[in-house]
Structure formats: structure tokens, C-alpha cells
Amino acid sequence: MPEKPIRVLHVDDQRLWRSTVSDYLTLFGDYEITSAESGEQALDFLRTNPFDIIISDYQMPEMNGIEFLHLVRKRGTSTPFIFLSGIRQEDIEGDAKESGADFYVMKTGDPSVVFSVLSEKIHQAIARYTTVQAVMNTQMEDSVPSSFL
């Protein structure tokens, strides 16, 4: 039985980057990509659609990536989150990690390398999330008295 495609919510205010990410990721795997041009539009998509991962630019008008991530987490969504940005990693990596991002990938460089790394980080973030969810479910099951099962 074939695996389902990975459902990606990609947020970037630049149309060229939205199409580039979509085009390249489909070369690296089975992805179903929904693109949003703003954090607000992405929040609307999150209200009605489940995603396996969120990829967001950091620097966007109106709502930057950190603000967007805070709002995502405030809503109780624990979906894995990756920043894909052109800002130097050392300038924002601390903020990204403190805010709950799983990874940070630079937009700059050879596109085949950038998107290979991004695809790898997507799989790592989803695997980690799946493992954490499985452990949490097991702990919950173990804490339920057998009389309730």
C-alpha cells in the first residue's frame, strides 16, 4: 500500500518562493503542498485542514514567522515547524528554537542542496513528532486504570 503524501503548509509572502518550494519539493518526494502568502492566510488554512508539517519564511510583512509560530502554538497545534529563510541562521536560530521551531533551513545556496536538506529536515521533524506522539499515547494508556478499558 503506497504511503500518503506529506501534507505541507508553506507560508511565504513572495510568490516566486511559494512556487519554487512547491516545484522543488515535488522533485524530492511525495508532497501535497498548500501555499499561503501570509501568516493570517495560513492560520485560516489551519482551521480547516490537517497538515503534517508547516514551513514558513521568517521575515514577512504584517506577521513575521515567529509571531505566526506563536499563534499556531497558542491554538494548541503541535504540528512540526521549519523555518525556511534567507536571514542568516545565527541571527534568528535562537529565537526560532525558543519559539518551538524544529529546524531552520537557509534559502540561499545551490537549490538542489537547499531542497535536499529541506526534504531531509521534513522527514526528521515528522519522525520525531510521530515518536513523541506514540510515547505520549502509550503513557496515557498506561495511566488509565484497567477497569476503564
mmCIF file of N, CA and C in Angstrom:
data_model
loop_
_atom_site.group_PDB
_atom_site.id
_atom_site.type_symbol
_atom_site.label_atom_id
_atom_site.label_comp_id
_atom_site.label_asym_id
_atom_site.label_seq_id
_atom_site.Cartn_x
_atom_site.Cartn_y
_atom_site.Cartn_z
ATOM 1 N N MET A 1 0.850 -1.185 0.000
ATOM 2 C CA MET A 1 0.000 0.000 0.000
ATOM 3 C C MET A 1 0.893 1.245 0.000
ATOM 4 N N PRO A 2 0.692 2.138 -0.936
ATOM 5 C CA PRO A 2 1.536 3.330 -1.007
ATOM 6 C C PRO A 2 1.271 4.272 0.163
ATOM 7 N N GLU A 3 2.325 4.944 0.595
ATOM 8 C CA GLU A 3 2.205 5.937 1.661
ATOM 9 C C GLU A 3 1.420 7.138 1.147
ATOM 10 N N LYS A 4 0.735 7.807 2.062
ATOM 11 C CA LYS A 4 0.040 9.040 1.691
ATOM 12 C C LYS A 4 1.071 10.146 1.508
ATOM 13 N N PRO A 5 0.767 11.113 0.660
ATOM 14 C CA PRO A 5 1.701 12.236 0.517
ATOM 15 C C PRO A 5 1.803 13.024 1.823
ATOM 16 N N ILE A 6 2.944 13.642 2.021
ATOM 17 C CA ILE A 6 3.147 14.503 3.181
ATOM 18 C C ILE A 6 2.449 15.831 2.901
ATOM 19 N N ARG A 7 1.539 16.196 3.796
ATOM 20 C CA ARG A 7 0.767 17.431 3.635
ATOM 21 C C ARG A 7 1.550 18.598 4.239
ATOM 22 N N VAL A 8 1.958 19.507 3.365
ATOM 23 C CA VAL A 8 2.808 20.634 3.746
ATOM 24 C C VAL A 8 2.025 21.938 3.636
ATOM 25 N N LEU A 9 2.092 22.745 4.694
ATOM 26 C CA LEU A 9 1.607 24.118 4.615
ATOM 27 C C LEU A 9 2.845 24.996 4.501
ATOM 28 N N HIS A 10 2.981 25.679 3.373
ATOM 29 C CA HIS A 10 4.142 26.548 3.141
ATOM 30 C C HIS A 10 3.690 27.998 3.163
ATOM 31 N N VAL A 11 4.364 28.813 3.980
ATOM 32 C CA VAL A 11 3.994 30.214 4.151
ATOM 33 C C VAL A 11 5.158 31.099 3.718
ATOM 34 N N ASP A 12 4.915 31.925 2.719
ATOM 35 C CA ASP A 12 5.936 32.865 2.254
ATOM 36 C C ASP A 12 5.229 33.999 1.529
ATOM 37 N N ASP A 13 5.633 35.223 1.808
ATOM 38 C CA ASP A 13 4.987 36.369 1.171
ATOM 39 C C ASP A 13 5.439 36.558 -0.275
ATOM 40 N N GLN A 14 6.492 35.883 -0.696
ATOM 41 C CA GLN A 14 6.993 36.032 -2.062
ATOM 42 C C GLN A 14 6.485 34.897 -2.947
ATOM 43 N N ARG A 15 5.725 35.281 -3.964
ATOM 44 C CA ARG A 15 5.122 34.304 -4.876
ATOM 45 C C ARG A 15 6.171 33.394 -5.509
ATOM 46 N N LEU A 16 7.312 33.961 -5.903
ATOM 47 C CA LEU A 16 8.365 33.158 -6.525
ATOM 48 C C LEU A 16 8.831 32.041 -5.592
ATOM 49 N N TRP A 17 8.990 32.350 -4.309
ATOM 50 C CA TRP A 17 9.417 31.316 -3.370
ATOM 51 C C TRP A 17 8.326 30.278 -3.141
ATOM 52 N N ARG A 18 7.063 30.712 -3.138
ATOM 53 C CA ARG A 18 5.988 29.727 -2.969
ATOM 54 C C ARG A 18 6.012 28.722 -4.111
ATOM 55 N N SER A 19 6.162 29.189 -5.340
ATOM 56 C CA SER A 19 6.180 28.255 -6.477
ATOM 57 C C SER A 19 7.479 27.454 -6.517
ATOM 58 N N THR A 20 8.601 28.070 -6.147
ATOM 59 C CA THR A 20 9.880 27.353 -6.150
ATOM 60 C C THR A 20 9.867 26.209 -5.145
ATOM 61 N N VAL A 21 9.387 26.476 -3.947
ATOM 62 C CA VAL A 21 9.321 25.424 -2.925
ATOM 63 C C VAL A 21 8.425 24.289 -3.398
ATOM 64 N N SER A 22 7.282 24.631 -3.939
ATOM 65 C CA SER A 22 6.365 23.607 -4.440
ATOM 66 C C SER A 22 7.008 22.779 -5.547
ATOM 67 N N ASP A 23 7.630 23.449 -6.503
ATOM 68 C CA ASP A 23 8.260 22.741 -7.627
ATOM 69 C C ASP A 23 9.387 21.825 -7.167
ATOM 70 N N TYR A 24 10.276 22.339 -6.334
ATOM 71 C CA TYR A 24 11.426 21.540 -5.908
ATOM 72 C C TYR A 24 11.031 20.398 -4.979
ATOM 73 N N LEU A 25 10.137 20.663 -4.028
ATOM 74 C CA LEU A 25 9.781 19.583 -3.105
ATOM 75 C C LEU A 25 9.149 18.403 -3.828
ATOM 76 N N THR A 26 8.371 18.676 -4.850
ATOM 77 C CA THR A 26 7.765 17.563 -5.588
ATOM 78 C C THR A 26 8.820 16.728 -6.308
ATOM 79 N N LEU A 27 9.992 17.298 -6.547
ATOM 80 C CA LEU A 27 11.092 16.516 -7.124
ATOM 81 C C LEU A 27 11.742 15.600 -6.087
ATOM 82 N N PHE A 28 11.645 15.968 -4.812
ATOM 83 C CA PHE A 28 12.323 15.233 -3.749
ATOM 84 C C PHE A 28 11.420 14.268 -2.995
ATOM 85 N N GLY A 29 10.151 14.195 -3.324
ATOM 86 C CA GLY A 29 9.289 13.277 -2.601
ATOM 87 C C GLY A 29 7.833 13.483 -2.937
ATOM 88 N N ASP A 30 7.014 12.752 -2.213
ATOM 89 C CA ASP A 30 5.572 12.790 -2.416
ATOM 90 C C ASP A 30 4.971 13.796 -1.441
ATOM 91 N N TYR A 31 4.844 15.018 -1.899
ATOM 92 C CA TYR A 31 4.335 16.105 -1.072
ATOM 93 C C TYR A 31 3.057 16.676 -1.669
ATOM 94 N N GLU A 32 2.131 17.009 -0.789
ATOM 95 C CA GLU A 32 0.914 17.737 -1.164
ATOM 96 C C GLU A 32 1.052 19.114 -0.519
ATOM 97 N N ILE A 33 1.282 20.123 -1.327
ATOM 98 C CA ILE A 33 1.662 21.431 -0.801
ATOM 99 C C ILE A 33 0.523 22.437 -0.927
ATOM 100 N N THR A 34 0.218 23.073 0.190
ATOM 101 C CA THR A 34 -0.714 24.191 0.225
ATOM 102 C C THR A 34 0.115 25.426 0.531
ATOM 103 N N SER A 35 -0.009 26.442 -0.295
ATOM 104 C CA SER A 35 0.789 27.658 -0.121
ATOM 105 C C SER A 35 -0.071 28.797 0.397
ATOM 106 N N ALA A 36 0.491 29.530 1.353
ATOM 107 C CA ALA A 36 -0.172 30.715 1.902
ATOM 108 C C ALA A 36 0.766 31.900 1.742
ATOM 109 N N GLU A 37 0.198 33.054 1.432
ATOM 110 C CA GLU A 37 1.026 34.243 1.215
ATOM 111 C C GLU A 37 1.223 35.070 2.476
ATOM 112 N N SER A 38 0.577 34.666 3.563
ATOM 113 C CA SER A 38 0.723 35.403 4.826
ATOM 114 C C SER A 38 0.431 34.460 5.990
ATOM 115 N N GLY A 39 0.865 34.884 7.164
ATOM 116 C CA GLY A 39 0.558 34.111 8.354
ATOM 117 C C GLY A 39 -0.939 34.031 8.595
ATOM 118 N N GLU A 40 -1.633 35.121 8.331
ATOM 119 C CA GLU A 40 -3.090 35.140 8.526
ATOM 120 C C GLU A 40 -3.785 34.132 7.608
ATOM 121 N N GLN A 41 -3.394 34.099 6.348
ATOM 122 C CA GLN A 41 -3.976 33.131 5.420
ATOM 123 C C GLN A 41 -3.641 31.700 5.862
ATOM 124 N N ALA A 42 -2.431 31.496 6.340
ATOM 125 C CA ALA A 42 -2.034 30.165 6.814
ATOM 126 C C ALA A 42 -2.874 29.742 8.020
ATOM 127 N N LEU A 43 -3.150 30.669 8.928
ATOM 128 C CA LEU A 43 -3.993 30.348 10.079
ATOM 129 C C LEU A 43 -5.388 29.940 9.627
ATOM 130 N N ASP A 44 -5.906 30.590 8.588
ATOM 131 C CA ASP A 44 -7.204 30.199 8.029
ATOM 132 C C ASP A 44 -7.148 28.769 7.499
ATOM 133 N N PHE A 45 -6.082 28.427 6.778
ATOM 134 C CA PHE A 45 -5.933 27.057 6.265
ATOM 135 C C PHE A 45 -5.862 26.051 7.414
ATOM 136 N N LEU A 46 -5.167 26.413 8.490
ATOM 137 C CA LEU A 46 -5.020 25.504 9.629
ATOM 138 C C LEU A 46 -6.348 25.248 10.340
ATOM 139 N N ARG A 47 -7.274 26.182 10.233
ATOM 140 C CA ARG A 47 -8.580 25.999 10.873
ATOM 141 C C ARG A 47 -9.359 24.845 10.246
ATOM 142 N N THR A 48 -9.123 24.610 8.961
ATOM 143 C CA THR A 48 -9.960 23.640 8.246
ATOM 144 C C THR A 48 -9.206 22.460 7.646
ATOM 145 N N ASN A 49 -7.882 22.472 7.713
ATOM 146 C CA ASN A 49 -7.107 21.407 7.068
ATOM 147 C C ASN A 49 -6.030 20.863 7.996
ATOM 148 N N PRO A 50 -5.870 19.550 8.013
ATOM 149 C CA PRO A 50 -4.749 18.983 8.774
ATOM 150 C C PRO A 50 -3.480 19.001 7.920
ATOM 151 N N PHE A 51 -2.353 19.309 8.537
ATOM 152 C CA PHE A 51 -1.067 19.296 7.844
ATOM 153 C C PHE A 51 -0.086 18.456 8.641
ATOM 154 N N ASP A 52 0.846 17.844 7.932
ATOM 155 C CA ASP A 52 1.883 17.052 8.583
ATOM 156 C C ASP A 52 3.050 17.923 9.012
ATOM 157 N N ILE A 53 3.232 19.054 8.332
ATOM 158 C CA ILE A 53 4.343 19.953 8.639
ATOM 159 C C ILE A 53 4.030 21.355 8.130
ATOM 160 N N ILE A 54 4.596 22.344 8.814
ATOM 161 C CA ILE A 54 4.477 23.741 8.400
ATOM 162 C C ILE A 54 5.884 24.250 8.095
ATOM 163 N N ILE A 55 6.024 24.877 6.941
ATOM 164 C CA ILE A 55 7.284 25.509 6.550
ATOM 165 C C ILE A 55 6.980 26.991 6.354
ATOM 166 N N SER A 56 7.740 27.835 7.039
ATOM 167 C CA SER A 56 7.439 29.267 6.976
ATOM 168 C C SER A 56 8.696 30.096 6.781
ATOM 169 N N ASP A 57 8.525 31.167 6.019
ATOM 170 C CA ASP A 57 9.559 32.191 5.947
ATOM 171 C C ASP A 57 9.604 32.868 7.315
ATOM 172 N N TYR A 58 10.699 33.506 7.598
ATOM 173 C CA TYR A 58 10.848 34.210 8.869
ATOM 174 C C TYR A 58 10.414 35.668 8.744
ATOM 175 N N GLN A 59 10.904 36.333 7.709
ATOM 176 C CA GLN A 59 10.659 37.763 7.552
ATOM 177 C C GLN A 59 9.530 37.989 6.547
ATOM 178 N N MET A 60 8.365 38.363 7.084
ATOM 179 C CA MET A 60 7.199 38.640 6.248
ATOM 180 C C MET A 60 6.531 39.902 6.783
ATOM 181 N N PRO A 61 5.831 40.653 5.927
ATOM 182 C CA PRO A 61 5.129 41.849 6.409
ATOM 183 C C PRO A 61 3.922 41.456 7.263
ATOM 184 N N GLU A 62 3.489 42.353 8.093
ATOM 185 C CA GLU A 62 2.308 42.204 8.945
ATOM 186 C C GLU A 62 2.513 41.218 10.084
ATOM 187 N N MET A 63 2.954 39.996 9.791
ATOM 188 C CA MET A 63 3.178 38.988 10.824
ATOM 189 C C MET A 63 4.432 38.208 10.438
ATOM 190 N N ASN A 64 5.492 38.321 11.254
ATOM 191 C CA ASN A 64 6.693 37.565 10.902
ATOM 192 C C ASN A 64 6.536 36.093 11.292
ATOM 193 N N GLY A 65 7.500 35.298 10.936
ATOM 194 C CA GLY A 65 7.410 33.864 11.172
ATOM 195 C C GLY A 65 7.315 33.483 12.633
ATOM 196 N N ILE A 66 8.026 34.204 13.500
ATOM 197 C CA ILE A 66 7.968 33.919 14.941
ATOM 198 C C ILE A 66 6.568 34.201 15.474
ATOM 199 N N GLU A 67 5.996 35.331 15.084
ATOM 200 C CA GLU A 67 4.628 35.658 15.513
ATOM 201 C C GLU A 67 3.648 34.604 15.013
ATOM 202 N N PHE A 68 3.822 34.177 13.773
ATOM 203 C CA PHE A 68 2.963 33.139 13.212
ATOM 204 C C PHE A 68 3.099 31.845 14.015
ATOM 205 N N LEU A 69 4.332 31.446 14.305
ATOM 206 C CA LEU A 69 4.555 30.222 15.081
ATOM 207 C C LEU A 69 3.923 30.325 16.463
ATOM 208 N N HIS A 70 4.053 31.478 17.120
ATOM 209 C CA HIS A 70 3.421 31.671 18.433
ATOM 210 C C HIS A 70 1.910 31.478 18.347
ATOM 211 N N LEU A 71 1.285 32.033 17.313
ATOM 212 C CA LEU A 71 -0.166 31.885 17.161
ATOM 213 C C LEU A 71 -0.553 30.441 16.862
ATOM 214 N N VAL A 72 0.258 29.750 16.081
ATOM 215 C CA VAL A 72 -0.004 28.331 15.796
ATOM 216 C C VAL A 72 0.019 27.543 17.102
ATOM 217 N N ARG A 73 1.050 27.739 17.907
ATOM 218 C CA ARG A 73 1.184 27.003 19.171
ATOM 219 C C ARG A 73 0.106 27.413 20.173
ATOM 220 N N LYS A 74 -0.266 28.689 20.169
ATOM 221 C CA LYS A 74 -1.308 29.177 21.079
ATOM 222 C C LYS A 74 -2.639 28.466 20.814
ATOM 223 N N ARG A 75 -2.854 28.076 19.575
ATOM 224 C CA ARG A 75 -4.093 27.370 19.210
ATOM 225 C C ARG A 75 -4.029 25.889 19.557
ATOM 226 N N GLY A 76 -2.922 25.456 20.123
ATOM 227 C CA GLY A 76 -2.797 24.062 20.526
ATOM 228 C C GLY A 76 -2.307 23.139 19.428
ATOM 229 N N THR A 77 -1.831 23.703 18.344
ATOM 230 C CA THR A 77 -1.330 22.892 17.233
ATOM 231 C C THR A 77 0.140 22.579 17.472
ATOM 232 N N SER A 78 0.468 21.298 17.491
ATOM 233 C CA SER A 78 1.857 20.883 17.724
ATOM 234 C C SER A 78 2.523 20.371 16.451
ATOM 235 N N THR A 79 1.940 20.683 15.309
ATOM 236 C CA THR A 79 2.487 20.272 14.012
ATOM 237 C C THR A 79 3.951 20.689 13.901
ATOM 238 N N PRO A 80 4.815 19.810 13.405
ATOM 239 C CA PRO A 80 6.223 20.186 13.219
ATOM 240 C C PRO A 80 6.341 21.450 12.370
ATOM 241 N N PHE A 81 7.377 22.245 12.672
ATOM 242 C CA PHE A 81 7.517 23.575 12.080
ATOM 243 C C PHE A 81 8.965 23.804 11.680
ATOM 244 N N ILE A 82 9.166 24.225 10.430
ATOM 245 C CA ILE A 82 10.507 24.520 9.916
ATOM 246 C C ILE A 82 10.513 25.934 9.351
ATOM 247 N N PHE A 83 11.531 26.695 9.736
ATOM 248 C CA PHE A 83 11.742 27.990 9.096
ATOM 249 C C PHE A 83 12.603 27.783 7.865
ATOM 250 N N LEU A 84 12.195 28.395 6.760
ATOM 251 C CA LEU A 84 12.969 28.429 5.519
ATOM 252 C C LEU A 84 13.148 29.906 5.207
ATOM 253 N N SER A 85 14.354 30.422 5.422
ATOM 254 C CA SER A 85 14.540 31.866 5.335
ATOM 255 C C SER A 85 15.894 32.234 4.768
ATOM 256 N N GLY A 86 15.965 33.439 4.249
ATOM 257 C CA GLY A 86 17.214 33.966 3.726
ATOM 258 C C GLY A 86 18.025 34.712 4.771
ATOM 259 N N ILE A 87 17.474 34.890 5.963
ATOM 260 C CA ILE A 87 18.194 35.570 7.039
ATOM 261 C C ILE A 87 19.233 34.612 7.611
ATOM 262 N N ARG A 88 20.402 35.157 7.906
ATOM 263 C CA ARG A 88 21.481 34.310 8.433
ATOM 264 C C ARG A 88 21.017 33.529 9.649
ATOM 265 N N GLN A 89 21.366 32.285 9.659
ATOM 266 C CA GLN A 89 20.929 31.370 10.702
ATOM 267 C C GLN A 89 21.284 31.871 12.101
ATOM 268 N N GLU A 90 22.500 32.347 12.291
ATOM 269 C CA GLU A 90 22.908 32.776 13.633
ATOM 270 C C GLU A 90 22.115 33.987 14.116
ATOM 271 N N ASP A 91 21.511 34.736 13.199
ATOM 272 C CA ASP A 91 20.724 35.903 13.588
ATOM 273 C C ASP A 91 19.366 35.536 14.185
ATOM 274 N N ILE A 92 18.827 34.403 13.813
ATOM 275 C CA ILE A 92 17.476 34.066 14.287
ATOM 276 C C ILE A 92 17.347 32.672 14.880
ATOM 277 N N GLU A 93 18.380 31.865 14.817
ATOM 278 C CA GLU A 93 18.249 30.477 15.255
ATOM 279 C C GLU A 93 17.788 30.370 16.706
ATOM 280 N N GLY A 94 18.320 31.217 17.589
ATOM 281 C CA GLY A 94 17.902 31.175 18.990
ATOM 282 C C GLY A 94 16.420 31.455 19.140
ATOM 283 N N ASP A 95 15.935 32.511 18.492
ATOM 284 C CA ASP A 95 14.506 32.840 18.546
ATOM 285 C C ASP A 95 13.661 31.711 17.974
ATOM 286 N N ALA A 96 14.129 31.129 16.882
ATOM 287 C CA ALA A 96 13.380 30.051 16.235
ATOM 288 C C ALA A 96 13.249 28.852 17.166
ATOM 289 N N LYS A 97 14.339 28.444 17.781
ATOM 290 C CA LYS A 97 14.311 27.289 18.693
ATOM 291 C C LYS A 97 13.467 27.586 19.927
ATOM 292 N N GLU A 98 13.660 28.779 20.522
ATOM 293 C CA GLU A 98 12.888 29.151 21.709
ATOM 294 C C GLU A 98 11.392 29.175 21.425
ATOM 295 N N SER A 99 11.028 29.494 20.214
ATOM 296 C CA SER A 99 9.617 29.582 19.836
ATOM 297 C C SER A 99 9.015 28.227 19.505
ATOM 298 N N GLY A 100 9.840 27.202 19.426
ATOM 299 C CA GLY A 100 9.322 25.863 19.182
ATOM 300 C C GLY A 100 9.486 25.355 17.768
ATOM 301 N N ALA A 101 10.316 26.022 16.971
ATOM 302 C CA ALA A 101 10.576 25.515 15.617
ATOM 303 C C ALA A 101 11.453 24.272 15.712
ATOM 304 N N ASP A 102 11.214 23.331 14.829
ATOM 305 C CA ASP A 102 12.009 22.105 14.815
ATOM 306 C C ASP A 102 13.356 22.312 14.134
ATOM 307 N N PHE A 103 13.334 23.036 13.022
ATOM 308 C CA PHE A 103 14.558 23.249 12.257
ATOM 309 C C PHE A 103 14.522 24.610 11.583
ATOM 310 N N TYR A 104 15.704 25.018 11.135
ATOM 311 C CA TYR A 104 15.874 26.241 10.371
ATOM 312 C C TYR A 104 16.720 25.892 9.156
ATOM 313 N N VAL A 105 16.246 26.227 7.963
ATOM 314 C CA VAL A 105 16.977 25.952 6.725
ATOM 315 C C VAL A 105 17.148 27.271 5.980
ATOM 316 N N MET A 106 18.374 27.529 5.525
ATOM 317 C CA MET A 106 18.666 28.743 4.754
ATOM 318 C C MET A 106 18.165 28.589 3.324
ATOM 319 N N LYS A 107 17.597 29.662 2.780
ATOM 320 C CA LYS A 107 17.140 29.681 1.388
ATOM 321 C C LYS A 107 18.293 29.832 0.412
ATOM 322 N N THR A 108 19.405 30.324 0.875
ATOM 323 C CA THR A 108 20.499 30.659 -0.034
ATOM 324 C C THR A 108 21.364 29.448 -0.360
ATOM 325 N N GLY A 109 21.976 29.506 -1.537
ATOM 326 C CA GLY A 109 22.869 28.436 -1.962
ATOM 327 C C GLY A 109 22.309 27.681 -3.148
ATOM 328 N N ASP A 110 22.936 26.579 -3.455
ATOM 329 C CA ASP A 110 22.529 25.718 -4.563
ATOM 330 C C ASP A 110 21.134 25.164 -4.274
ATOM 331 N N PRO A 111 20.141 25.456 -5.119
ATOM 332 C CA PRO A 111 18.775 24.999 -4.861
ATOM 333 C C PRO A 111 18.661 23.488 -4.643
ATOM 334 N N SER A 112 19.428 22.699 -5.372
ATOM 335 C CA SER A 112 19.320 21.248 -5.182
ATOM 336 C C SER A 112 19.776 20.850 -3.781
ATOM 337 N N VAL A 113 20.765 21.551 -3.242
ATOM 338 C CA VAL A 113 21.227 21.273 -1.875
ATOM 339 C C VAL A 113 20.203 21.787 -0.865
ATOM 340 N N VAL A 114 19.728 23.005 -1.058
ATOM 341 C CA VAL A 114 18.747 23.598 -0.143
ATOM 342 C C VAL A 114 17.526 22.692 -0.015
ATOM 343 N N PHE A 115 17.000 22.228 -1.135
ATOM 344 C CA PHE A 115 15.763 21.450 -1.077
ATOM 345 C C PHE A 115 15.998 20.002 -0.678
ATOM 346 N N SER A 116 17.180 19.497 -0.910
ATOM 347 C CA SER A 116 17.534 18.180 -0.390
ATOM 348 C C SER A 116 17.590 18.237 1.138
ATOM 349 N N VAL A 117 18.230 19.277 1.668
ATOM 350 C CA VAL A 117 18.299 19.466 3.123
ATOM 351 C C VAL A 117 16.897 19.683 3.684
ATOM 352 N N LEU A 118 16.098 20.513 3.029
ATOM 353 C CA LEU A 118 14.739 20.768 3.496
ATOM 354 C C LEU A 118 13.929 19.478 3.537
ATOM 355 N N SER A 119 14.004 18.677 2.489
ATOM 356 C CA SER A 119 13.275 17.411 2.452
ATOM 357 C C SER A 119 13.725 16.492 3.592
ATOM 358 N N GLU A 120 15.021 16.448 3.834
ATOM 359 C CA GLU A 120 15.558 15.628 4.930
ATOM 360 C C GLU A 120 15.032 16.121 6.277
ATOM 361 N N LYS A 121 15.021 17.432 6.477
ATOM 362 C CA LYS A 121 14.537 18.005 7.738
ATOM 363 C C LYS A 121 13.040 17.772 7.916
ATOM 364 N N ILE A 122 12.291 17.800 6.831
ATOM 365 C CA ILE A 122 10.860 17.491 6.907
ATOM 366 C C ILE A 122 10.669 16.085 7.459
ATOM 367 N N HIS A 123 11.386 15.134 6.891
ATOM 368 C CA HIS A 123 11.252 13.742 7.339
ATOM 369 C C HIS A 123 11.719 13.568 8.785
ATOM 370 N N GLN A 124 12.793 14.249 9.165
ATOM 371 C CA GLN A 124 13.274 14.166 10.546
ATOM 372 C C GLN A 124 12.255 14.744 11.523
ATOM 373 N N ALA A 125 11.695 15.894 11.191
ATOM 374 C CA ALA A 125 10.729 16.539 12.078
ATOM 375 C C ALA A 125 9.470 15.692 12.232
ATOM 376 N N ILE A 126 8.991 15.117 11.142
ATOM 377 C CA ILE A 126 7.788 14.280 11.208
ATOM 378 C C ILE A 126 8.072 13.004 11.989
ATOM 379 N N ALA A 127 9.239 12.404 11.781
ATOM 380 C CA ALA A 127 9.595 11.184 12.520
ATOM 381 C C ALA A 127 9.676 11.470 14.017
ATOM 382 N N ARG A 128 10.290 12.577 14.380
ATOM 383 C CA ARG A 128 10.403 12.944 15.794
ATOM 384 C C ARG A 128 9.013 13.190 16.390
ATOM 385 N N TYR A 129 8.172 13.912 15.669
ATOM 386 C CA TYR A 129 6.813 14.203 16.126
ATOM 387 C C TYR A 129 6.017 12.905 16.315
ATOM 388 N N THR A 130 6.131 12.003 15.350
ATOM 389 C CA THR A 130 5.416 10.726 15.420
ATOM 390 C C THR A 130 5.872 9.916 16.629
ATOM 391 N N THR A 131 7.168 9.908 16.887
ATOM 392 C CA THR A 131 7.708 9.181 18.040
ATOM 393 C C THR A 131 7.197 9.777 19.344
ATOM 394 N N VAL A 132 7.231 11.090 19.456
ATOM 395 C CA VAL A 132 6.754 11.755 20.667
ATOM 396 C C VAL A 132 5.272 11.465 20.885
ATOM 397 N N GLN A 133 4.475 11.519 19.826
ATOM 398 C CA GLN A 133 3.038 11.234 19.944
ATOM 399 C C GLN A 133 2.798 9.795 20.399
ATOM 400 N N ALA A 134 3.568 8.859 19.852
ATOM 401 C CA ALA A 134 3.418 7.449 20.231
ATOM 402 C C ALA A 134 3.759 7.249 21.707
ATOM 403 N N VAL A 135 4.818 7.887 22.176
ATOM 404 C CA VAL A 135 5.203 7.782 23.586
ATOM 405 C C VAL A 135 4.119 8.383 24.471
ATOM 406 N N MET A 136 3.607 9.539 24.087
ATOM 407 C CA MET A 136 2.549 10.175 24.876
ATOM 408 C C MET A 136 1.300 9.305 24.924
ATOM 409 N N ASN A 137 0.928 8.704 23.805
ATOM 410 C CA ASN A 137 -0.245 7.831 23.771
ATOM 411 C C ASN A 137 -0.042 6.612 24.658
ATOM 412 N N THR A 138 1.152 6.038 24.633
ATOM 413 C CA THR A 138 1.457 4.880 25.468
ATOM 414 C C THR A 138 1.381 5.260 26.939
ATOM 415 N N GLN A 139 1.927 6.409 27.292
ATOM 416 C CA GLN A 139 1.881 6.863 28.678
ATOM 417 C C GLN A 139 0.447 7.089 29.129
ATOM 418 N N MET A 140 -0.379 7.636 28.248
ATOM 419 C CA MET A 140 -1.783 7.854 28.598
ATOM 420 C C MET A 140 -2.495 6.524 28.799
ATOM 421 N N GLU A 141 -2.244 5.564 27.915
ATOM 422 C CA GLU A 141 -2.868 4.250 28.041
ATOM 423 C C GLU A 141 -2.425 3.560 29.320
ATOM 424 N N ASP A 142 -1.152 3.707 29.670
ATOM 425 C CA ASP A 142 -0.625 3.079 30.880
ATOM 426 C C ASP A 142 -1.188 3.711 32.145
ATOM 427 N N SER A 143 -1.630 4.962 32.064
ATOM 428 C CA SER A 143 -2.147 5.643 33.245
ATOM 429 C C SER A 143 -3.650 5.425 33.444
ATOM 430 N N VAL A 144 -4.321 4.832 32.461
ATOM 431 C CA VAL A 144 -5.753 4.563 32.576
ATOM 432 C C VAL A 144 -5.942 3.244 33.322
ATOM 433 N N PRO A 145 -6.706 3.257 34.418
ATOM 434 C CA PRO A 145 -6.946 2.006 35.149
ATOM 435 C C PRO A 145 -7.586 0.958 34.238
ATOM 436 N N SER A 146 -7.193 -0.291 34.431
ATOM 437 C CA SER A 146 -7.691 -1.368 33.567
ATOM 438 C C SER A 146 -9.205 -1.526 33.659
ATOM 439 N N SER A 147 -9.812 -1.081 34.745
ATOM 440 C CA SER A 147 -11.265 -1.185 34.864
ATOM 441 C C SER A 147 -11.989 -0.305 33.851
ATOM 442 N N PHE A 148 -11.290 0.689 33.296
ATOM 443 C CA PHE A 148 -11.894 1.562 32.292
ATOM 444 C C PHE A 148 -11.684 1.053 30.877
ATOM 445 N N LEU A 149 -10.853 0.026 30.691
ATOM 446 C CA LEU A 149 -10.553 -0.473 29.349
ATOM 447 C C LEU A 149 -11.521 -1.527 28.904
#
